[in-house]
Short mmCIF file of C-alpha atoms in Angstrom, two decimals:
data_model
loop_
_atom_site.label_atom_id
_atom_site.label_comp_id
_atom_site.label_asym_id
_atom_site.label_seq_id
_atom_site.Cartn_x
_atom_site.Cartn_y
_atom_site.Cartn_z
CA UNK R 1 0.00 0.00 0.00
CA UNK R 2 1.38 3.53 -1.20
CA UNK R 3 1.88 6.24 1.81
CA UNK R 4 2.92 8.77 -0.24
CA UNK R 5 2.37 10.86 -3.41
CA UNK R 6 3.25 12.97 -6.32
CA UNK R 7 2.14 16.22 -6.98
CA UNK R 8 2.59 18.99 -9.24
CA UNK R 9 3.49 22.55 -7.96
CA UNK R 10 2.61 24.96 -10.39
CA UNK R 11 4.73 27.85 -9.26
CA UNK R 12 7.80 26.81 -10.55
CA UNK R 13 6.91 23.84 -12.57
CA UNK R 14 8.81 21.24 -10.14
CA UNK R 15 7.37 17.33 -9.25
CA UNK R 16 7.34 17.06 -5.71
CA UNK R 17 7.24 13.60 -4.20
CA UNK R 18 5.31 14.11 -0.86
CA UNK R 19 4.25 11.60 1.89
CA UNK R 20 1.07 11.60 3.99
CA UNK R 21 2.39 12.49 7.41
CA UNK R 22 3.96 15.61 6.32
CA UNK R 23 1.67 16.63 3.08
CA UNK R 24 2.74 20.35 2.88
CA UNK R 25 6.59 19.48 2.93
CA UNK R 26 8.37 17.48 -0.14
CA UNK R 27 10.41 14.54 0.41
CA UNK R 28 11.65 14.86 -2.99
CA UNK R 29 11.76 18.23 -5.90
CA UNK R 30 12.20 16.75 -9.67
CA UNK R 31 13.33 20.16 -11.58
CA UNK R 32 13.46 20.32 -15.28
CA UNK R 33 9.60 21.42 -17.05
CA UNK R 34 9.53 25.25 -18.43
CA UNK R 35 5.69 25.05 -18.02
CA UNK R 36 2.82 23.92 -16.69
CA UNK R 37 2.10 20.70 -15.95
CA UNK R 38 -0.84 18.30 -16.90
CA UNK R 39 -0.39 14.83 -15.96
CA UNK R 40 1.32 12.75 -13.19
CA UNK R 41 1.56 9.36 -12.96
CA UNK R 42 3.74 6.33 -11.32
CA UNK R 43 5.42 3.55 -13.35
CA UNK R 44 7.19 0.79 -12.24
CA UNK R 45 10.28 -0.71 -14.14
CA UNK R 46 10.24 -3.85 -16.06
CA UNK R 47 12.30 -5.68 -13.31
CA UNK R 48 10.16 -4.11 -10.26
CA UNK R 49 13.39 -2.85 -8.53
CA UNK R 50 12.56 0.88 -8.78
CA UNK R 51 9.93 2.74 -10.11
CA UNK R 52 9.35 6.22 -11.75
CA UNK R 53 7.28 8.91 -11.59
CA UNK R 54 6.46 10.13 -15.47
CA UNK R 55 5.26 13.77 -15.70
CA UNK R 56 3.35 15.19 -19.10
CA UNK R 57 4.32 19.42 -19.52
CA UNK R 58 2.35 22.21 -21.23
CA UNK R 59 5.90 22.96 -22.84
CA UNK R 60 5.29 19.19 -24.86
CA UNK R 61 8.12 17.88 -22.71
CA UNK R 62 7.58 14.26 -21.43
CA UNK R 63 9.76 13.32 -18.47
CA UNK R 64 10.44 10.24 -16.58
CA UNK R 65 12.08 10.80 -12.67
CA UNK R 66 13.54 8.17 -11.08
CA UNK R 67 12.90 7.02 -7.64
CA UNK R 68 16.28 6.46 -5.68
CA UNK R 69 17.52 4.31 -3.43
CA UNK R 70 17.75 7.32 -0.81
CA UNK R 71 14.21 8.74 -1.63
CA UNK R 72 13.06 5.08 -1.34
CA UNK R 73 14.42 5.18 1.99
CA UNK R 74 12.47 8.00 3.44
CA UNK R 75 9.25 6.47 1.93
CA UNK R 76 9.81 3.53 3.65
CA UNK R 77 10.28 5.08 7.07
CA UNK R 78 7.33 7.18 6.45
CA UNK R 79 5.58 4.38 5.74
CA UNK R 80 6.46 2.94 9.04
CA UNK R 81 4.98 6.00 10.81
CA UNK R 82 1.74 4.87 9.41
CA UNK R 83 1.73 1.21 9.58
CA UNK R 84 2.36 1.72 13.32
CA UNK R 85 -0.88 4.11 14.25
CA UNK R 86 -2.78 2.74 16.49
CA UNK R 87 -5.42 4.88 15.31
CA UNK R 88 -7.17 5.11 11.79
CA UNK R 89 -7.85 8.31 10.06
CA UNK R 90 -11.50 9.42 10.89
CA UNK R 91 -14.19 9.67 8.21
CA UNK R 92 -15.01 13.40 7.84
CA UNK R 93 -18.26 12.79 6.83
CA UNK R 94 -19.41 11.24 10.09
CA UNK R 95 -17.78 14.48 11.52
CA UNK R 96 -19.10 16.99 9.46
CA UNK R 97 -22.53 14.84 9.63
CA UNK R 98 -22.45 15.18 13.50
CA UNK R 99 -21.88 19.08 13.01
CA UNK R 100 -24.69 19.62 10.47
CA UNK R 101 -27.21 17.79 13.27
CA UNK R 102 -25.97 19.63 16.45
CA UNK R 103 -27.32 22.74 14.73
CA UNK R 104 -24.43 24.96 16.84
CA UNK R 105 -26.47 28.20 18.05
CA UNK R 106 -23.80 30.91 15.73
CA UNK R 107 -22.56 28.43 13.44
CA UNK R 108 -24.15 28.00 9.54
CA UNK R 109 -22.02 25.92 7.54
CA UNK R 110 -21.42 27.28 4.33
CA UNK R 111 -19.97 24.58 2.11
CA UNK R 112 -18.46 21.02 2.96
CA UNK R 113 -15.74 19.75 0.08
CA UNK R 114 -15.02 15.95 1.14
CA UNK R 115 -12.36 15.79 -2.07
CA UNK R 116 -10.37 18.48 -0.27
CA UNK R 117 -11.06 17.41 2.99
CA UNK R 118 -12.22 20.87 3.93
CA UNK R 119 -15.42 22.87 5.87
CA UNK R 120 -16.27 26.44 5.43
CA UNK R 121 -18.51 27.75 8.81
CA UNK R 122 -20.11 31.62 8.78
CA UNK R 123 -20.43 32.63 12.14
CA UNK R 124 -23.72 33.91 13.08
CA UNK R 125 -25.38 36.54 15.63
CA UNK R 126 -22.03 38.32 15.82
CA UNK R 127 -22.26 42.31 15.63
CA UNK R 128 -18.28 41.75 14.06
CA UNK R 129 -18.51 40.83 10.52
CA UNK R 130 -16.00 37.57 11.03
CA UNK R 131 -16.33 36.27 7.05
CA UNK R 132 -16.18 32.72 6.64
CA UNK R 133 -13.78 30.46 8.70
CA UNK R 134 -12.21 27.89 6.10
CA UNK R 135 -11.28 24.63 8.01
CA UNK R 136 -9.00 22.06 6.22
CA UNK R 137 -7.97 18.39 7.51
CA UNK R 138 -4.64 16.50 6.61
CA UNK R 139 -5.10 13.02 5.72
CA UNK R 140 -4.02 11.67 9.18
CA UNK R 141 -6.75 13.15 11.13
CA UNK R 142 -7.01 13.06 14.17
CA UNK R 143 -3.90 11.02 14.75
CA UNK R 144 -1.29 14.09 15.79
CA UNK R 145 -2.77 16.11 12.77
CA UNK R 146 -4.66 19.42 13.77
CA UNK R 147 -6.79 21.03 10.97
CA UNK R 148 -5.84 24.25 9.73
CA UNK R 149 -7.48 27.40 10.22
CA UNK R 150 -8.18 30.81 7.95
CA UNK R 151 -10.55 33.59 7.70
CA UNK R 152 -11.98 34.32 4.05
CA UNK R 153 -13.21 37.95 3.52
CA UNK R 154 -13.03 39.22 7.22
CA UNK R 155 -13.78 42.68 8.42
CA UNK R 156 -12.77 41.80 11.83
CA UNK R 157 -9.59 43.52 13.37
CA UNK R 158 -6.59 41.35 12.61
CA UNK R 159 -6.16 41.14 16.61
CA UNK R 160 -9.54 39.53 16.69
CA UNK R 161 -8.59 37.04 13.99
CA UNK R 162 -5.40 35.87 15.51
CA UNK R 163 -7.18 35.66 19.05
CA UNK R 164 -9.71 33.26 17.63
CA UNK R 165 -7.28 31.67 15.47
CA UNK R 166 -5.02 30.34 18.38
CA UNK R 167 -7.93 29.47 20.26
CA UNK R 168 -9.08 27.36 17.54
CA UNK R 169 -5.29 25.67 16.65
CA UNK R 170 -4.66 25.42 20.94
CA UNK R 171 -8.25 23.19 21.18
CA UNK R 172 -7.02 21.98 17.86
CA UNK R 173 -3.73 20.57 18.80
CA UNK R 174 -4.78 19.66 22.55
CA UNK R 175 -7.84 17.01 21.17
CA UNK R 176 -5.15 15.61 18.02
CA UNK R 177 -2.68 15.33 20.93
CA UNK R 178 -4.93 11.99 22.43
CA UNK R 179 -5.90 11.28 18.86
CA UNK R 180 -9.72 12.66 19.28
CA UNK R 181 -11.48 14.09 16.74
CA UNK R 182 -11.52 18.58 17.31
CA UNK R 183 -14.05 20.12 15.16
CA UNK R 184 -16.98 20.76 17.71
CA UNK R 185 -14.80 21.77 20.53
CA UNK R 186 -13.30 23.81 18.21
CA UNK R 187 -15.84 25.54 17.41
CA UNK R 188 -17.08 26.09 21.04
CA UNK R 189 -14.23 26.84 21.63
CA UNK R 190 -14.31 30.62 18.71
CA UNK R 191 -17.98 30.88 19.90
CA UNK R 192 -17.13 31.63 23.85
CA UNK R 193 -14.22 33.82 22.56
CA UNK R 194 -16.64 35.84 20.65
CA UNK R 195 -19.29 35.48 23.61
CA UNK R 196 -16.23 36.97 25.64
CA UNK R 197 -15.72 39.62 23.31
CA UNK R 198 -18.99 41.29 22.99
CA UNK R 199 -19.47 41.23 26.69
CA UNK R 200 -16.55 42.89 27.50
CA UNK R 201 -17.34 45.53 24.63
CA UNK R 202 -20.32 46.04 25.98
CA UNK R 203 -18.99 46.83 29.80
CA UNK R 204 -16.19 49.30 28.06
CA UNK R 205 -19.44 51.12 26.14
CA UNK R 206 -21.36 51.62 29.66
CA UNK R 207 -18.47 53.59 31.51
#
């Protein structure tokens, strides 16, 4: 069973060979494609001792990168790391699901995207225009893999932001810490921040 990936980066045209328990950071850059590119795929050679990663470029380039002994090495360890979880990766549906049907007073969820593993909540009865909170979830969550957090299209101060921001990555990492799945504590956790908020702007307005 594969534990990693390729992917494409399309800033500077590289092949990155990337594992699951550290998505965001490449094991491996392939350099060599002037533009864009369209297709990825894995191949494995005749004799099954090493296999390549074949990449298809908008500059009509076809390329074939071979996997080393070294990079082979850091799969395999990576692989490891996964093999020995004690705990499965959740299914975000179920999550989401359970979020949908606790109806959270000041939550609306504005868009779920399973391919990307990702939930956009608007924040509700709130005087503070917060925008939308994006919320995305590596593949090995909740096993020692917070979600990460952003505002889209926020009017809020920036001081606001960040103080709901590491509220939401402390519960975050605390619940991923055990292994426990974050999202509704989470959110509790923004909503009494906000709660907090108001009620101390309203004390400052009555002196």
């Amino acid at each position: 069973e594969n534990f990693f990936f390729c992917a494409a980066s399309q800033r500077n045209y590289s092949v990155q060979i990337c594992s699951f328990t550290q998505p965001y950071s490449a094991i491996k850059y392939f350099h060599g494609h002037t533009n864009a590119l369209k297709s990825l795929c894995w191949r494995k050679s005749e004799s099954e001792d090493y296999c390549q990663v074949i990449s298809w470029s908008a500059d009509q380039t076809l390329r074939y990168w071979t996997i080393t002994k070294d990079i082979e090495l850091l799969l395999s360890e990576d692989s490891s790391k996964l093999q020995n979880m004690s705990v499965s990766a959740v299914d975000l549906k179920q999550e989401f699901h359970i979020v949908e049907k606790s109806a959270i007073p000041g939550c609306e969820i504005e868009k779920i995207d399973y391919p990307n593993r990702s939930i956009t909540i608007k924040f509700e009865r709130v005087k503070i225009s917060l925008g939308e909170l994006k919320i995305s979830f590596p593949w090995l969550y909740p096993n020692s893999a917070p979600p990460t957090f952003e505002f889209i299209d926020s009017d809020a101060p920036i001081e606001l932001q960040q103080k709901i921001l590491q509220a939401l990555k402390k519960t975050a990492e605390y619940e991923t810490s055990n292994n426990r799945t974050c999202l509704t504590n989470c959110l509790g956790a923004a909503l009494l921040l906000l709660k907090n908020e108001a009620f101390l702007k309203n004390r400052l307005t009555m002196m």
